[in-house]
CSV table of C-alpha atoms and ligand atoms in Angstrom, one decimal:
chain,number,residue,atom,x,y,z
A,1,MET,CA,114.3,-0.3,-98.9
A,2,SER,CA,113.8,0.6,-102.5
A,3,ASP,CA,115.1,-1.8,-105.2
A,4,VAL,CA,116.7,1.1,-107.0
A,5,PHE,CA,118.4,2.9,-104.1
A,6,MET,CA,120.4,0.0,-102.7
A,7,GLU,CA,123.3,0.0,-100.2
A,8,GLN,CA,125.9,-1.0,-102.8
A,9,GLY,CA,126.1,0.5,-106.4
A,10,LEU,CA,125.9,-1.7,-109.5
A,11,SER,CA,128.3,-2.3,-112.3
A,12,ASP,CA,127.9,-0.3,-115.5
A,13,GLU,CA,127.0,-3.5,-117.3
A,14,GLU,CA,124.1,-4.2,-114.9
A,15,ILE,CA,122.9,-0.6,-115.0
A,16,PHE,CA,122.8,-0.4,-118.7
A,17,SER,CA,121.2,-3.8,-119.2
A,18,GLN,CA,118.5,-2.7,-116.9
A,19,LEU,CA,118.1,0.6,-118.8
A,20,ASP,CA,117.8,-1.5,-122.0
A,21,ALA,CA,114.9,-3.4,-120.4
A,22,MET,CA,113.4,-0.1,-119.2
A,23,THR,CA,113.3,1.4,-122.7
A,24,ALA,CA,112.4,-1.8,-124.6
A,25,ASP,CA,108.7,-0.9,-125.1
A,26,ASP,CA,109.2,2.8,-126.0
A,27,ILE,CA,108.2,4.0,-129.5
A,28,PRO,CA,110.9,2.9,-131.9
A,29,ASN,CA,112.6,5.4,-134.3
A,30,ASP,CA,112.4,2.9,-137.1
A,31,GLY,CA,109.9,4.8,-139.3
A,32,SER,CA,106.8,3.0,-137.8
A,33,ALA,CA,105.9,6.1,-135.8
A,34,PHE,CA,103.9,9.0,-137.4
A,35,ALA,CA,103.9,10.9,-134.1
A,36,PHE,CA,106.4,11.8,-131.4
A,37,VAL,CA,109.6,11.0,-133.3
A,38,TYR,CA,111.9,13.7,-134.7
A,39,ASP,CA,115.0,12.0,-135.9
A,40,ALA,CA,117.5,13.0,-138.6
A,41,GLY,CA,119.4,9.7,-138.4
A,42,LYS,CA,122.4,8.1,-136.7
A,43,GLU,CA,125.1,10.6,-137.5
A,44,ALA,CA,123.1,13.6,-136.3
A,45,LYS,CA,122.2,11.7,-133.2
A,46,GLU,CA,125.8,10.8,-132.4
A,47,VAL,CA,126.8,14.4,-132.8
A,48,ALA,CA,124.0,15.5,-130.5
A,49,ARG,CA,124.9,12.8,-128.0
A,50,ARG,CA,128.5,13.9,-127.7
A,51,ALA,CA,127.6,17.6,-127.4
A,52,PHE,CA,124.9,16.7,-124.9
A,53,ALA,CA,127.4,14.7,-122.7
A,54,LYS,CA,130.1,17.4,-123.0
A,55,CYS,CA,127.9,20.2,-121.7
A,56,MET,CA,125.7,18.2,-119.3
A,57,THR,CA,127.3,19.6,-116.2
A,58,GLY,CA,127.3,23.3,-117.1
A,59,ASN,CA,124.7,25.5,-115.5
A,60,GLY,CA,122.7,28.1,-117.5
A,61,LEU,CA,121.8,29.8,-114.2
A,62,ASP,CA,124.9,32.0,-114.5
A,63,PRO,CA,126.4,32.8,-117.9
A,64,THR,CA,129.2,34.7,-116.2
A,65,ALA,CA,130.3,31.6,-114.4
A,66,TYR,CA,129.7,29.5,-117.5
A,67,PRO,CA,130.6,31.6,-120.5
A,68,SER,CA,129.7,28.7,-122.7
A,69,ALA,CA,126.1,29.2,-121.7
A,70,ARG,CA,126.2,32.7,-123.2
A,71,ARG,CA,128.1,31.8,-126.3
A,72,LEU,CA,126.0,28.7,-127.2
A,73,GLU,CA,122.7,30.6,-126.6
A,74,ASN,CA,123.8,33.7,-128.6
A,75,ASP,CA,124.8,31.4,-131.5
A,76,VAL,CA,121.5,29.4,-131.5
A,77,VAL,CA,119.3,32.5,-131.0
A,78,ALA,CA,121.2,34.3,-133.8
A,79,ALA,CA,120.5,31.3,-136.1
A,80,ALA,CA,116.8,31.4,-135.2
A,81,LEU,CA,116.5,35.1,-135.7
A,82,SER,CA,118.1,35.1,-139.1
A,83,HIS,CA,116.0,32.0,-140.1
A,84,LEU,CA,112.9,33.9,-139.1
A,85,ARG,CA,114.1,37.1,-140.9
A,86,ALA,CA,114.1,39.2,-137.8
A,87,PRO,CA,114.9,42.9,-138.1
A,88,GLU,CA,117.9,44.6,-136.7
A,89,GLY,CA,117.5,44.9,-132.9
A,90,ALA,CA,115.4,41.7,-132.5
A,91,VAL,CA,116.4,39.5,-129.6
A,92,GLY,CA,115.6,36.0,-128.3
A,93,THR,CA,116.0,33.4,-125.5
A,94,ALA,CA,116.8,29.7,-125.5
A,95,THR,CA,114.0,27.9,-123.5
A,96,ALA,CA,113.4,24.3,-122.5
A,97,GLY,CA,110.7,23.7,-125.1
A,98,GLY,CA,107.7,24.9,-127.0
A,99,THR,CA,105.5,25.1,-123.9
A,100,GLU,CA,108.0,27.2,-122.1
A,101,SER,CA,108.5,29.5,-125.1
A,102,VAL,CA,104.7,30.0,-125.3
A,103,VAL,CA,104.1,30.5,-121.6
A,104,LEU,CA,106.9,33.1,-121.6
A,105,SER,CA,105.4,34.9,-124.6
A,106,VAL,CA,102.3,35.3,-122.5
A,107,LYS,CA,104.3,36.4,-119.5
A,108,ALA,CA,106.1,39.0,-121.6
A,109,ALA,CA,102.8,40.3,-122.9
A,110,ARG,CA,101.3,40.5,-119.5
A,111,ASP,CA,104.2,42.2,-117.8
A,112,TYR,CA,104.7,44.6,-120.8
A,113,ALA,CA,101.0,45.5,-120.5
A,114,ARG,CA,101.4,46.0,-116.7
A,115,LYS,CA,104.2,48.5,-117.5
A,116,THR,CA,102.7,50.3,-120.5
A,117,ARG,CA,99.0,49.9,-120.0
A,118,PRO,CA,98.5,50.0,-116.2
A,119,GLU,CA,94.8,50.6,-116.7
A,120,VAL,CA,94.4,47.0,-117.8
A,121,THR,CA,93.6,45.0,-114.7
A,122,ALA,CA,92.0,41.9,-116.2
A,123,PRO,CA,94.2,41.1,-119.3
A,124,GLU,CA,92.9,38.9,-122.1
A,125,MET,CA,94.4,37.2,-125.1
A,126,LEU,CA,92.7,36.0,-128.3
A,127,VAL,CA,93.6,32.5,-129.1
A,128,PRO,CA,92.3,30.3,-132.0
A,129,GLU,CA,90.6,27.1,-131.0
A,130,THR,CA,93.3,25.3,-133.0
A,131,ALA,CA,96.2,26.8,-131.0
A,132,HIS,CA,98.3,24.6,-128.9
A,133,ALA,CA,97.1,23.7,-125.3
A,134,CYS,CA,100.2,25.5,-123.9
A,135,PHE,CA,98.4,28.8,-124.4
A,136,HIS,CA,95.7,27.6,-122.0
A,137,LYS,CA,98.5,26.6,-119.6
A,138,GLY,CA,100.0,30.1,-119.9
A,139,ALA,CA,96.6,31.6,-119.2
A,140,HIS,CA,96.1,29.4,-116.2
A,141,TYR,CA,99.5,30.0,-114.7
A,142,LEU,CA,99.7,33.7,-115.3
A,143,GLY,CA,96.1,34.8,-114.7
A,144,VAL,CA,95.5,36.0,-118.2
A,145,LYS,CA,92.0,35.3,-119.6
A,146,LEU,CA,92.0,33.1,-122.8
A,147,VAL,CA,89.3,34.2,-125.2
A,148,PRO,CA,88.8,31.5,-127.9
A,149,VAL,CA,88.6,32.5,-131.5
A,150,ALA,CA,86.4,30.4,-133.8
A,151,VAL,CA,87.9,28.5,-136.7
A,152,ASP,CA,86.3,27.7,-140.1
A,153,PRO,CA,85.2,24.0,-140.0
A,154,ASN,CA,86.5,23.5,-143.6
A,155,THR,CA,89.8,25.3,-143.6
A,156,MET,CA,90.5,25.0,-139.9
A,157,ARG,CA,91.8,28.6,-140.1
A,158,PRO,CA,90.7,31.1,-137.4
A,159,SER,CA,88.1,33.8,-138.3
A,160,VAL,CA,89.9,37.2,-138.3
A,161,GLU,CA,86.4,38.8,-138.1
A,162,ASP,CA,85.7,36.8,-134.9
A,163,MET,CA,89.0,37.9,-133.5
A,164,ARG,CA,88.4,41.5,-134.4
A,165,ALA,CA,84.9,41.4,-132.8
A,166,LYS,CA,86.5,40.1,-129.5
A,167,ILE,CA,89.1,42.8,-129.1
A,168,ASN,CA,88.3,45.0,-126.1
A,169,ALA,CA,90.0,47.4,-123.7
A,170,ASN,CA,91.5,44.4,-121.8
A,171,THR,CA,93.0,42.7,-124.8
A,172,ILE,CA,96.8,42.5,-124.6
A,173,LEU,CA,97.8,39.7,-127.1
A,174,LEU,CA,96.7,38.1,-130.3
A,175,VAL,CA,97.8,34.6,-131.2
A,176,ALA,CA,98.1,32.5,-134.4
A,177,SER,CA,99.9,29.3,-135.4
A,178,ALA,CA,102.3,28.6,-138.3
A,179,PRO,CA,101.2,25.9,-138.6
A,180,SER,CA,98.8,24.4,-136.1
A,181,TYR,CA,99.8,21.0,-134.6
A,182,ALA,CA,96.6,19.1,-135.3
A,183,HIS,CA,95.9,20.1,-139.0
A,184,GLY,CA,99.2,21.6,-140.2
A,185,VAL,CA,97.4,24.7,-141.3
A,186,ILE,CA,99.0,28.1,-141.4
A,187,ASP,CA,96.7,30.7,-139.9
A,188,PRO,CA,96.1,34.1,-141.7
A,189,ILE,CA,99.2,35.7,-140.2
A,190,GLU,CA,99.2,38.7,-142.4
A,191,GLU,CA,95.6,39.6,-141.6
A,192,VAL,CA,96.1,39.1,-137.9
A,193,GLY,CA,99.3,41.2,-138.1
A,194,ALA,CA,97.3,44.0,-139.7
A,195,LEU,CA,94.7,43.7,-136.9
A,196,ALA,CA,97.4,43.9,-134.3
A,197,LEU,CA,98.9,47.1,-135.8
A,198,GLU,CA,95.5,48.6,-136.2
A,199,HIS,CA,94.8,48.1,-132.5
A,200,ASP,CA,98.4,48.5,-131.3
A,201,LEU,CA,98.4,45.0,-129.8
A,202,LEU,CA,101.1,42.4,-129.4
A,203,PHE,CA,101.0,39.4,-131.7
A,204,HIS,CA,102.6,36.1,-131.0
A,205,VAL,CA,103.1,33.6,-133.9
A,206,ASP,CA,103.5,30.0,-132.6
A,207,ALA,CA,105.9,28.5,-135.1
A,208,CYS,CA,107.0,25.9,-132.5
A,209,ILE,CA,106.5,23.0,-135.0
A,210,GLY,CA,106.9,24.8,-138.3
A,211,GLY,CA,109.4,27.5,-137.7
A,212,TRP,CA,112.4,25.5,-138.7
A,213,VAL,CA,110.7,23.8,-141.7
A,214,LEU,CA,108.8,26.6,-143.5
A,215,PRO,CA,111.7,28.9,-144.4
A,216,PHE,CA,113.3,25.9,-146.2
A,217,GLN,CA,110.1,25.1,-148.0
A,218,ARG,CA,110.0,28.7,-149.2
A,219,GLU,CA,113.6,28.3,-150.4
A,220,LEU,CA,112.5,25.1,-152.3
A,221,GLY,CA,109.9,27.2,-154.1
A,222,ILE,CA,106.9,25.8,-152.3
A,223,GLU,CA,104.0,28.3,-152.1
A,224,GLN,CA,102.8,29.0,-148.6
A,225,PRO,CA,101.6,32.1,-146.6
A,226,GLU,CA,104.2,34.3,-144.9
A,227,PHE,CA,104.5,33.9,-141.2
A,228,ASP,CA,107.8,35.4,-139.9
A,229,PHE,CA,109.1,38.8,-138.8
A,230,THR,CA,108.8,40.2,-142.3
A,231,VAL,CA,105.0,40.2,-141.6
A,232,PRO,CA,104.1,43.7,-140.2
A,233,GLY,CA,102.6,43.4,-136.7
A,234,VAL,CA,104.3,40.1,-135.6
A,235,THR,CA,106.0,40.9,-132.3
A,236,SER,CA,107.2,37.5,-131.1
A,237,ILE,CA,107.7,34.0,-132.6
A,238,SER,CA,108.4,30.6,-130.9
A,239,VAL,CA,110.3,27.9,-132.7
A,240,ASP,CA,111.3,24.5,-131.2
A,241,LEU,CA,114.7,23.0,-132.0
A,242,HIS,CA,113.7,19.7,-130.3
A,243,LYS,CA,111.2,19.1,-133.1
A,244,TYR,CA,112.2,19.6,-136.7
A,245,ALA,CA,115.7,21.0,-135.9
A,246,PHE,CA,116.2,17.4,-134.6
A,247,ALA,CA,117.9,18.3,-131.3
A,248,PRO,CA,117.1,16.2,-128.2
A,249,LYS,CA,114.3,17.3,-126.0
A,250,GLY,CA,114.7,20.4,-124.0
A,251,ILE,CA,115.4,23.3,-126.5
A,252,SER,CA,113.3,25.9,-128.2
A,253,VAL,CA,113.7,29.6,-129.0
A,254,LEU,CA,111.4,32.5,-128.1
A,255,ALA,CA,112.2,35.5,-130.4
A,256,HIS,CA,111.0,39.1,-129.8
A,257,ARG,CA,111.0,42.0,-132.3
A,258,LYS,CA,111.9,44.5,-129.5
A,259,PRO,CA,114.2,44.1,-126.5
A,260,GLU,CA,111.6,45.7,-124.2
A,261,LEU,CA,109.4,42.6,-124.7
A,262,ARG,CA,112.2,40.3,-123.6
A,263,ASP,CA,112.8,42.5,-120.6
A,264,ALA,CA,109.2,41.8,-119.6
A,265,GLN,CA,109.9,38.1,-120.0
A,266,TYR,CA,112.8,38.1,-117.5
A,267,PHE,CA,112.3,37.5,-113.8
A,268,THR,CA,114.6,39.0,-111.2
A,269,CYS,CA,114.6,38.8,-107.4
A,270,ALA,CA,116.9,40.4,-104.9
A,271,HIS,CA,114.4,40.0,-102.1
A,272,TRP,CA,116.1,37.2,-100.2
A,273,THR,CA,119.3,36.3,-98.5
A,274,GLY,CA,121.1,34.4,-101.2
A,275,TYR,CA,122.5,35.4,-104.6
A,276,SER,CA,120.7,38.0,-106.6
A,277,VAL,CA,118.5,36.2,-109.1
A,278,ILE,CA,117.9,36.9,-112.8
A,279,ASN,CA,116.2,34.1,-114.7
A,280,THR,CA,115.6,34.4,-118.4
A,281,THR,CA,113.2,31.5,-118.4
A,282,THR,CA,111.1,29.6,-115.8
A,283,LEU,CA,113.9,27.4,-114.6
A,284,GLY,CA,116.7,28.4,-112.2
A,285,SER,CA,119.6,26.0,-112.5
A,286,LYS,CA,119.4,24.5,-116.0
A,287,SER,CA,121.6,22.1,-118.0
A,288,LEU,CA,123.3,23.3,-121.1
A,289,ALA,CA,123.1,19.8,-122.6
A,290,SER,CA,120.2,20.3,-125.0
A,291,LEU,CA,121.3,23.8,-126.0
A,292,ALA,CA,124.8,22.4,-126.9
A,293,ALA,CA,123.3,19.5,-128.7
A,294,ALA,CA,121.1,21.8,-130.8
A,295,TRP,CA,124.1,24.0,-131.6
A,296,ALA,CA,126.0,20.9,-132.7
A,297,VAL,CA,123.2,19.5,-134.8
A,298,LEU,CA,122.8,22.9,-136.6
A,299,ARG,CA,126.6,22.8,-137.3
A,300,HIS,CA,126.4,19.1,-138.4
A,301,LEU,CA,123.5,19.2,-140.8
A,302,GLY,CA,124.0,22.8,-142.2
A,303,ARG,CA,121.4,24.5,-144.3
A,304,ALA,CA,122.0,22.0,-147.1
A,305,GLY,CA,121.3,19.1,-144.8
A,306,TYR,CA,118.0,20.5,-143.5
A,307,ARG,CA,116.9,21.6,-147.0
A,308,GLU,CA,117.4,18.0,-148.3
A,309,ILE,CA,115.4,16.6,-145.4
A,310,PHE,CA,112.5,19.0,-145.7
A,311,GLY,CA,112.3,18.5,-149.4
A,312,ARG,CA,112.0,14.8,-148.8
A,313,MET,CA,109.4,15.4,-146.1
A,314,TYR,CA,107.3,17.6,-148.3
A,315,GLU,CA,107.2,15.0,-151.0
A,316,ALA,CA,106.2,12.4,-148.4
A,317,LYS,CA,103.4,14.8,-147.2
A,318,LYS,CA,102.1,15.1,-150.7
A,319,GLN,CA,102.2,11.3,-151.2
A,320,LEU,CA,100.3,10.8,-147.9
A,321,VAL,CA,97.7,13.4,-148.6
A,322,GLU,CA,97.0,12.2,-152.1
A,323,GLY,CA,97.1,8.6,-151.0
A,324,VAL,CA,94.6,9.1,-148.2
A,325,GLU,CA,92.2,11.1,-150.5
A,326,ALA,CA,92.3,8.1,-152.9
A,327,ILE,CA,91.1,5.7,-150.2
A,328,ASP,CA,87.3,5.3,-150.1
A,329,GLY,CA,85.8,6.8,-146.9
A,330,LEU,CA,89.0,8.6,-145.7
A,331,HIS,CA,89.6,12.4,-146.0
A,332,VAL,CA,92.2,14.9,-145.0
A,333,VAL,CA,91.1,17.9,-142.9
A,334,GLY,CA,91.9,21.3,-144.3
A,335,ASN,CA,95.0,21.9,-146.4
A,336,PRO,CA,98.1,21.1,-144.5
A,337,ALA,CA,101.2,23.3,-145.3
A,338,MET,CA,103.6,20.6,-144.1
A,339,GLY,CA,103.6,17.0,-142.9
A,340,LEU,CA,101.1,17.3,-140.1
A,341,ILE,CA,97.9,15.6,-141.4
A,342,ALA,CA,94.5,15.1,-139.8
A,343,VAL,CA,92.6,12.2,-141.3
A,344,VAL,CA,88.9,11.6,-140.7
A,345,ALA,CA,86.8,8.5,-141.7
A,346,ASP,CA,83.2,8.1,-142.7
A,347,LYS,CA,83.1,4.8,-140.8
A,348,ASP,CA,84.4,3.9,-137.3
A,349,LEU,CA,87.7,5.8,-136.9
A,350,PHE,CA,88.9,4.0,-133.8
A,351,THR,CA,88.5,0.6,-135.3
A,352,LEU,CA,90.7,1.8,-138.1
A,353,ALA,CA,93.2,3.1,-135.6
A,354,ASP,CA,93.2,-0.3,-133.8
A,355,ARG,CA,93.8,-2.1,-137.1
A,356,MET,CA,96.7,0.1,-137.9
A,357,THR,CA,98.2,-0.5,-134.4
A,358,ALA,CA,97.9,-4.2,-135.0
A,359,LYS,CA,99.9,-3.7,-138.2
A,360,GLY,CA,102.7,-2.2,-136.2
A,361,TRP,CA,102.1,1.6,-136.8
A,362,HIS,CA,102.2,4.2,-134.1
A,363,LEU,CA,99.6,6.9,-134.8
A,364,GLN,CA,97.8,9.5,-132.8
A,365,PRO,CA,94.0,9.2,-132.5
A,366,THR,CA,92.6,12.6,-131.5
A,367,TYR,CA,89.3,13.7,-130.1
A,368,LYS,CA,86.8,16.1,-131.4
A,369,PHE,CA,86.9,19.7,-130.1
A,370,GLY,CA,85.1,22.8,-131.3
A,371,SER,CA,85.1,22.7,-135.1
A,372,SER,CA,87.7,20.0,-135.3
A,373,PRO,CA,86.4,16.5,-135.9
A,374,THR,CA,87.6,13.2,-134.4
A,375,HIS,CA,90.6,12.3,-136.4
A,376,ILE,CA,93.9,10.4,-136.6
A,377,HIS,CA,97.0,12.6,-136.6
A,378,PHE,CA,100.0,11.7,-138.9
A,379,GLY,CA,103.3,13.5,-138.5
A,380,ILE,CA,105.8,13.2,-141.3
A,381,ASP,CA,109.4,13.0,-140.0
A,382,ALA,CA,112.9,12.5,-141.5
A,383,SER,CA,112.7,9.0,-140.1
A,384,ASN,CA,109.4,7.9,-141.7
A,385,THR,CA,109.4,9.3,-145.2
A,386,HIS,CA,110.5,6.0,-146.7
A,387,ARG,CA,107.6,4.2,-145.1
A,388,VAL,CA,104.8,6.3,-146.4
A,389,GLY,CA,104.1,3.8,-149.3
A,390,ALA,CA,103.8,0.9,-146.8
A,391,LEU,CA,101.7,3.0,-144.5
A,392,LEU,CA,99.2,3.8,-147.3
A,393,ALA,CA,99.0,0.1,-148.4
A,394,ASP,CA,98.1,-0.8,-144.8
A,395,LEU,CA,95.6,2.1,-144.5
A,396,ARG,CA,93.9,1.0,-147.7
A,397,GLU,CA,93.6,-2.5,-146.3
A,398,ALA,CA,92.5,-1.4,-142.9
A,399,ALA,CA,89.8,0.9,-144.3
A,400,VAL,CA,88.0,-2.0,-146.0
A,401,ASP,CA,84.7,-3.2,-144.3
A,402,LEU,CA,84.9,-0.8,-141.4
A,403,PRO,CA,81.8,-0.8,-139.1
A,404,ASP,CA,79.6,2.3,-139.0
A,405,PRO,CA,80.7,4.7,-136.3
A,406,ILE,CA,80.2,3.0,-132.9
A,407,GLU,CA,78.8,5.0,-130.0
A,408,ALA,CA,80.4,4.9,-126.6
A,409,PRO,CA,78.1,3.3,-123.9
A,410,GLU,CA,76.0,6.1,-122.6
A,411,PRO,CA,75.9,5.1,-118.9
A,412,VAL,CA,79.7,5.0,-118.8
A,413,VAL,CA,80.0,8.4,-120.4
A,414,GLN,CA,77.5,9.7,-117.8
A,415,MET,CA,79.5,8.3,-115.0
A,416,ILE,CA,82.6,10.0,-116.3
A,417,GLU,CA,80.7,13.3,-116.6
A,418,MET,CA,79.4,13.0,-113.0
A,419,MET,CA,82.9,12.2,-111.8
A,420,ALA,CA,84.3,15.3,-113.5
A,421,GLN,CA,81.7,17.4,-111.7
A,422,GLY,CA,82.9,15.9,-108.4
A,423,ALA,CA,79.5,14.2,-108.0
A,424,GLY,CA,78.8,10.5,-107.5
A,425,GLY,CA,81.6,10.0,-105.0
A,426,ASP,CA,85.2,9.2,-105.8
A,427,LEU,CA,85.6,7.0,-108.8
A,428,ASP,CA,87.8,3.9,-108.3
A,429,ALA,CA,90.3,4.8,-111.0
A,430,GLY,CA,92.3,1.6,-110.5
A,431,MET,CA,89.2,-0.5,-111.0
A,432,MET,CA,88.1,1.5,-114.0
A,433,MET,CA,91.5,1.1,-115.6
A,434,ARG,CA,91.4,-2.7,-115.1
A,435,GLU,CA,88.0,-2.7,-116.7
A,436,LEU,CA,89.4,-0.9,-119.7
A,437,GLY,CA,92.3,-3.4,-119.9
A,438,ILE,CA,95.0,-1.0,-118.8
A,439,VAL,CA,97.6,-3.1,-117.0
A,440,ASP,CA,100.8,-1.9,-115.4
A,441,GLY,CA,100.5,1.5,-117.1
A,442,LYS,CA,100.2,-0.1,-120.6
A,443,LEU,CA,97.2,0.4,-122.8
A,444,PRO,CA,95.6,-2.7,-124.3
A,445,ALA,CA,96.3,-3.7,-127.9
A,446,GLU,CA,92.7,-2.7,-128.7
A,447,GLN,CA,92.1,0.8,-127.5
A,448,ALA,CA,89.0,1.7,-129.5
A,449,MET,CA,86.7,1.6,-126.4
A,450,ILE,CA,89.0,3.9,-124.4
A,451,HIS,CA,89.2,6.4,-127.2
A,452,ARG,CA,85.4,6.2,-127.9
A,453,LEU,CA,84.7,7.0,-124.2
A,454,LEU,CA,87.1,10.0,-124.1
A,455,ASP,CA,85.9,11.3,-127.5
A,456,ALA,CA,82.3,11.2,-126.2
A,457,ALA,CA,83.2,12.8,-122.9
A,458,SER,CA,83.2,16.6,-122.5
A,459,PRO,CA,86.7,18.3,-122.5
A,460,LYS,CA,86.3,18.9,-118.8
A,461,ALA,CA,85.5,15.3,-118.1
A,462,ARG,CA,88.5,14.2,-120.3
A,463,GLU,CA,90.7,16.4,-118.1
A,464,ALA,CA,89.4,15.0,-114.9
A,465,LEU,CA,89.8,11.4,-116.1
A,466,LEU,CA,93.4,12.1,-117.2
A,467,VAL,CA,94.3,13.4,-113.8
A,468,LYS,CA,92.9,10.1,-112.3
A,469,PHE,CA,94.8,8.1,-115.0
A,470,PHE,CA,98.1,9.8,-114.3
A,471,GLY,CA,97.6,9.5,-110.6
A,472,GLU,CA,97.4,5.7,-111.1
A,473,LEU,CA,100.3,5.6,-113.5
A,474,PHE,CA,102.6,7.3,-111.0
A,475,SER,CA,101.7,5.5,-107.8
B,1,LIG,C1,104.8,21.0,-129.8
B,1,LIG,C2,104.1,22.3,-129.9
B,1,LIG,C3,104.0,23.2,-128.8
B,1,LIG,C4,104.5,22.8,-127.4
B,1,LIG,O1,105.8,22.3,-127.5
B,1,LIG,P1,106.5,21.3,-126.4
B,1,LIG,O2,107.9,21.3,-126.9
B,1,LIG,O3,105.8,20.0,-126.5
B,1,LIG,O4,106.3,21.9,-125.1
B,1,LIG,C5,103.5,24.4,-129.0
B,1,LIG,N1,102.9,24.7,-130.2
B,1,LIG,C6,102.9,23.9,-131.3
B,1,LIG,C7,102.2,24.3,-132.5
B,1,LIG,C8,103.5,22.7,-131.1
B,1,LIG,O5,103.4,21.8,-132.2
């Protein structure tokens, strides 16, 4: 019998003390995390919590049975459309997150092409190397070929010329980010929009992470490239509310310039014996909790609340960028438009990361890919702006006397590559994890060796290793 599913239920007290223990090691929201955490403070969280609980049992499957599903979604989508300066007639959908918004933008493009360009039998989309992995997921799930677009190694912006050169009779969709997750860089949206118009193609702008922030930065007089529906040629935009709108996980918006595109995003099925299905997103039954929480947080903070937070975050971004550039041997990659900062080191980066972990910081070491170097990712959030000074002081100290870059042991890298190709028999993932010091699903305090191996491995091998790793975690 399972310890969790016992004959008799437990008291609330026991249940919640167990939950406290369960969550004790999670990343705290105390400002020590420069990744993962999106937190506008206690009051906003309390408002979200109450709205979440209130609407937890509603079902977005049927907005005629749950009118609140329709009202809440229409309100939140209208807020997003006006925030993104969408034209009259634009429409949108509340989705469960950035990945779902992006995957659905690909589905909409594919099904719209099926209808309007039936001669296209092998659809392709042009996606910058720096675009989020969820475009690869959309390509994989939906049978659309992803054609990568090269990025400039200095600016980390995609080459519009490379994109132009890769357009062919099968191209259905162009993609750009505003900004990219890794480097916080806004792609040349106006140029790609012009290209889309010239070739009569759809163009999705992934503003999942920046879409709530950038319009306020513009209001604050900060200079930045345009990215929204005022740019000719942009046909859809994704924006996550569970990132910098500070709603709990499970809410994003996918906005379309034309209703015909959203029609192509929907899925319907009357070919079975149960109720006739229309799903606006990938889920069937879906909770209204996160949608209601987002609605409530928008109401709670108001435009003034967000503007204040994003002004503070922008100042913190400047402080961090200038502070890093002033440290010997550390550099910022590209020119981040907001608080998403990639930092590289002349010396051993993963030793630096371990030293920062030992000082109590939660950062995101990131591996090299294409033109993007091995780096540490720093995300500025409402919850950590007041800690940037302390972070910089520790970075300055941690950057002293770093060893030269340390190579991963070649035989181990070769073993990983062989495993990824399915050669050399089945790797004992459990043994390998114990070797690397991973115990009970927890990474060791010093992770440099693990990162070095993954950084040295090919992307394919990294993927294979991660499957093994997660198989172990969830068994
Ligand atoms: C976070 C992010 C996504 C994916 O969003 P999830 O909510 O994690 O599914 C897509 N694009 C960008 C630029 C992002 O930062």
